[in-house]
Coordinates of N, CA, C and O in Angstrom, one line a residue:
X1 N 77.7 -44.5 55.4 CA 78.7 -44.9 56.4 C 79.1 -46.4 56.2 O 77.9 -47.3 55.8
X2 N 80.1 -47.0 56.2 CA 80.7 -48.0 55.7 C 80.9 -49.1 56.7 O 81.3 -48.6 57.7
X3 N 79.8 -50.2 57.0 CA 80.1 -51.3 57.6 C 80.7 -52.4 57.5 O 80.6 -53.3 56.0
X4 N 81.5 -52.6 58.1 CA 82.7 -53.5 57.8 C 82.1 -54.9 58.6 O 82.2 -55.1 59.9
X5 N 82.6 -56.3 58.4 CA 82.5 -57.3 58.7 C 83.3 -59.1 58.5 O 83.8 -58.9 57.4
X6 N 83.2 -59.6 59.2 CA 84.2 -60.7 59.0 C 83.6 -61.6 59.9 O 82.9 -61.9 60.7
X7 N 83.8 -62.8 58.6 CA 83.0 -64.5 59.1 C 84.0 -64.9 59.5 O 84.5 -65.4 58.6
X8 N 84.1 -66.0 60.2 CA 84.2 -67.4 60.5 C 82.8 -68.2 60.3 O 82.7 -68.9 61.3
X9 N 83.9 -69.2 59.4 CA 82.8 -70.5 59.6 C 83.8 -71.2 59.8 O 85.3 -71.8 59.0
X10 N 83.5 -72.7 61.1 CA 84.3 -73.5 61.1 C 83.2 -75.1 61.4 O 82.6 -74.9 61.8
X11 N 84.2 -76.1 60.7 CA 83.9 -77.4 60.5 C 84.5 -77.7 61.9 O 85.1 -78.1 62.1
X12 N 83.5 -77.7 63.1 CA 83.9 -78.2 64.6 C 84.7 -79.9 64.8 O 84.7 -80.3 63.7
X13 N 85.9 -79.9 65.3 CA 86.8 -81.0 65.5 C 85.4 -82.5 65.7 O 86.4 -83.5 65.0
X14 N 84.7 -82.2 66.6 CA 84.4 -83.2 67.0 C 83.4 -83.2 65.7 O 82.7 -85.0 66.0
X15 N 83.2 -83.0 64.7 CA 82.2 -83.9 63.4 C 83.4 -84.6 62.8 O 84.3 -84.1 62.4
X16 N 82.7 -86.0 61.7 CA 83.6 -86.9 61.6 C 83.4 -86.2 60.0 O 83.6 -87.5 59.2
X17 N 83.1 -85.0 59.5 CA 82.4 -85.1 58.2 C 83.1 -84.1 57.0 O 83.2 -83.1 58.0
X18 N 83.3 -83.8 56.0 CA 84.2 -83.0 55.6 C 83.1 -82.1 55.3 O 81.9 -83.1 54.6
X19 N 82.9 -80.7 55.0 CA 81.9 -80.9 54.6 C 82.3 -79.4 53.6 O 83.1 -78.8 53.1
X20 N 81.1 -78.7 52.6 CA 81.4 -77.4 51.8 C 80.7 -76.3 51.6 O 79.2 -76.7 51.7
X21 N 81.3 -75.2 51.7 CA 79.9 -74.1 51.9 C 80.0 -73.6 49.6 O 81.3 -73.3 49.2
X22 N 78.7 -73.8 50.3 CA 78.3 -73.4 48.3 C 77.7 -72.2 49.0 O 77.5 -72.0 47.4
X23 N 76.8 -72.1 49.9 CA 76.1 -69.9 49.8 C 76.2 -70.1 50.7 O 76.5 -70.4 51.9
X24 N 75.3 -68.9 50.5 CA 75.1 -68.3 52.2 C 74.0 -67.1 52.0 O 73.4 -66.8 50.8
X25 N 72.7 -66.9 53.2 CA 72.1 -65.5 53.1 C 72.4 -65.3 54.6 O 72.8 -65.2 55.7
X26 N 72.2 -64.0 54.2 CA 71.9 -63.1 55.4 C 71.2 -61.5 55.0 O 70.9 -61.3 54.5
X27 N 70.4 -61.0 56.3 CA 69.8 -59.8 56.2 C 70.5 -58.8 57.2 O 71.5 -58.6 58.0
X28 N 70.0 -57.6 56.2 CA 70.5 -56.5 56.8 C 70.1 -55.3 57.1 O 68.8 -55.2 56.4
X29 N 70.0 -55.4 59.0 CA 68.9 -54.1 59.2 C 70.1 -52.3 59.6 O 70.6 -52.6 60.0
X30 N 69.3 -51.4 58.9 CA 69.5 -49.9 59.2 C 69.0 -50.0 60.6 O 67.4 -50.3 60.3
X31 N 69.8 -48.7 60.6 CA 68.4 -48.1 62.1 C 67.7 -47.6 61.8 O 67.9 -46.1 61.2
X32 N 66.6 -48.1 62.4 CA 65.0 -47.7 61.5 C 65.4 -46.1 62.2 O 64.8 -45.0 61.6
X33 N 66.0 -45.4 62.6 CA 65.9 -44.0 63.6 C 66.4 -43.5 63.4 O 66.2 -41.8 62.5
X34 N 67.0 -43.8 61.6 CA 68.4 -42.8 60.8 C 67.6 -41.9 59.8 O 66.2 -42.3 59.4
X35 N 68.0 -40.9 59.8 CA 67.0 -40.1 58.6 C 67.2 -40.8 57.4 O 65.7 -40.7 56.6
X36 N 68.1 -41.9 56.3 CA 67.4 -42.2 55.3 C 67.4 -43.4 55.3 O 67.4 -44.5 54.3
X37 N 67.3 -44.2 56.2 CA 67.2 -45.6 56.4 C 65.8 -45.7 56.0 O 64.7 -45.3 56.3
X38 N 65.6 -46.9 55.6 CA 64.6 -48.1 55.2 C 64.1 -48.9 56.0 O 64.9 -49.1 57.6
X39 N 62.7 -48.7 56.5 CA 62.2 -50.1 57.3 C 62.4 -51.1 57.6 O 62.2 -51.8 58.0
X40 N 62.1 -51.8 55.6 CA 62.6 -53.3 55.8 C 64.0 -53.8 56.1 O 64.9 -52.8 55.2
X41 N 64.0 -54.2 56.2 CA 65.6 -55.2 56.2 C 66.2 -55.3 54.8 O 64.6 -56.0 53.7
X42 N 67.6 -55.2 54.3 CA 67.9 -56.0 52.9 C 67.8 -57.3 53.2 O 69.2 -57.5 53.7
X43 N 67.3 -58.3 52.4 CA 67.9 -59.9 52.6 C 68.8 -60.1 51.2 O 68.1 -59.4 50.1
X44 N 70.0 -60.8 51.1 CA 70.7 -61.3 50.4 C 70.6 -62.5 50.9 O 70.8 -63.3 51.9
X45 N 70.3 -63.3 49.2 CA 70.5 -64.6 48.8 C 71.2 -65.1 48.4 O 70.6 -65.0 47.1
X46 N 71.9 -65.7 49.0 CA 73.7 -67.1 47.5 C 73.4 -67.7 47.9 O 74.2 -68.6 48.0
X47 N 72.5 -69.0 47.3 CA 72.7 -70.2 47.8 C 73.5 -71.0 47.4 O 74.0 -72.2 47.2
X48 N 73.9 -70.1 45.5 CA 75.3 -71.1 45.2 C 76.3 -69.5 45.4 O 76.1 -68.3 45.2
X49 N 77.6 -69.7 44.8 CA 78.4 -69.6 44.4 C 79.2 -69.1 45.6 O 80.5 -68.2 45.8
X50 N 78.7 -69.5 46.9 CA 80.0 -69.8 47.7 C 80.3 -68.8 48.9 O 79.2 -67.8 49.0
X51 N 81.4 -68.3 49.3 CA 81.6 -67.2 49.4 C 82.3 -66.3 49.6 O 83.6 -66.6 49.3
X52 N 82.4 -64.7 48.3 CA 83.8 -64.0 47.7 C 84.5 -65.1 46.8 O 85.9 -65.2 46.9
X53 N 83.8 -66.0 45.9 CA 84.3 -66.0 44.9 C 85.3 -67.2 45.7 O 85.6 -68.5 44.0
X54 N 84.9 -68.5 46.7 CA 85.4 -69.4 47.2 C 84.1 -70.3 47.5 O 83.0 -70.1 47.9
X55 N 84.4 -71.5 47.2 CA 83.5 -72.6 47.4 C 84.6 -73.6 48.7 O 85.1 -74.8 47.9
X56 N 84.7 -73.3 49.5 CA 86.1 -74.1 50.6 C 85.6 -75.5 51.1 O 83.7 -75.3 51.6
X57 N 86.5 -76.5 50.9 CA 85.5 -77.2 51.3 C 86.7 -77.8 52.9 O 87.8 -77.0 53.1
X58 N 85.7 -78.0 54.0 CA 86.0 -77.7 55.0 C 86.6 -79.2 55.9 O 84.9 -79.8 56.3
X59 N 87.1 -80.0 56.0 CA 87.5 -80.7 57.0 C 87.4 -80.9 58.7 O 87.6 -79.3 58.8
X60 N 87.3 -81.6 59.3 CA 87.2 -81.6 60.4 C 88.3 -80.6 61.3 O 89.4 -81.3 61.0
X61 N 87.7 -79.7 61.7 CA 88.7 -78.8 62.3 C 88.6 -77.2 62.0 O 90.0 -76.7 62.2
X62 N 88.6 -77.8 59.7 CA 89.3 -76.1 59.5 C 88.4 -75.3 59.8 O 88.0 -75.7 59.7
X63 N 88.9 -74.2 58.9 CA 88.0 -72.7 59.4 C 88.3 -72.2 58.0 O 89.7 -71.6 57.7
X64 N 87.4 -71.6 57.8 CA 87.3 -70.1 56.4 C 86.9 -69.2 57.5 O 85.8 -69.2 57.7
X65 N 87.6 -68.3 56.5 CA 87.7 -66.8 57.2 C 87.3 -66.1 56.0 O 88.4 -65.4 55.2
X66 N 86.3 -64.8 56.3 CA 86.9 -63.7 55.2 C 86.1 -62.1 55.8 O 85.3 -62.3 56.9
X67 N 86.9 -61.2 55.2 CA 85.7 -60.2 55.3 C 85.7 -59.7 54.4 O 85.9 -59.3 52.6
X68 N 84.6 -58.7 54.6 CA 83.8 -58.3 53.6 C 83.2 -56.9 54.5 O 83.5 -56.4 55.5
X69 N 81.8 -56.0 53.3 CA 81.5 -54.5 54.0 C 80.2 -54.7 53.0 O 80.2 -55.2 52.2
X70 N 79.4 -53.6 53.6 CA 78.7 -52.5 52.8 C 78.1 -51.2 53.4 O 78.8 -51.3 54.5
X71 N 77.7 -50.5 52.5 CA 77.6 -49.5 52.8 C 75.7 -49.2 53.5 O 74.9 -49.3 53.3
X72 N 75.5 -48.0 54.8 CA 74.6 -48.3 55.3 C 74.3 -46.8 55.1 O 75.1 -45.9 55.4
X73 N 73.2 -45.8 55.3 CA 72.9 -44.8 55.2 C 72.3 -44.5 57.0 O 72.4 -43.2 56.9
X74 N 72.5 -45.1 57.6 CA 73.1 -44.7 58.9 C 74.1 -44.8 59.3 O 74.9 -46.0 58.8
X75 N 73.8 -44.4 61.1 CA 75.6 -44.7 62.0 C 75.5 -46.5 62.1 O 76.6 -47.1 62.5
X76 N 74.5 -46.6 62.4 CA 74.1 -47.6 63.3 C 73.7 -49.3 62.2 O 72.6 -48.7 61.7
X77 N 73.6 -50.4 62.8 CA 72.6 -51.3 61.9 C 73.1 -52.2 62.1 O 74.3 -52.5 62.7
X78 N 72.3 -54.1 62.1 CA 73.0 -55.3 61.9 C 73.1 -55.9 61.1 O 72.2 -55.4 59.9
X79 N 73.4 -57.0 61.3 CA 73.2 -57.6 60.1 C 73.5 -59.3 60.8 O 74.1 -59.3 62.0
X80 N 72.8 -60.7 60.4 CA 72.5 -61.2 60.3 C 72.4 -62.8 59.2 O 71.9 -62.0 58.5
X81 N 72.4 -63.7 60.2 CA 72.6 -64.6 59.0 C 73.7 -66.3 59.0 O 74.4 -65.7 59.9

């Protein structure tokens, strides 16, 4: 099963600093009831390398968005990070 997601990173307009996205980390959890699901979440830690090959610089009010996906063994799951 393919799980698609959209990420939006925003530097809020009230922030007076320019920031840069250098890396990210997230956790993928499959539905524990699924037939082939693992019980342990998959932790992805990417502290360098930005996101999808980009190291966006965000001035106040700027937004960086991208779409991606992952394969799940179950029909449902969650992602956080």
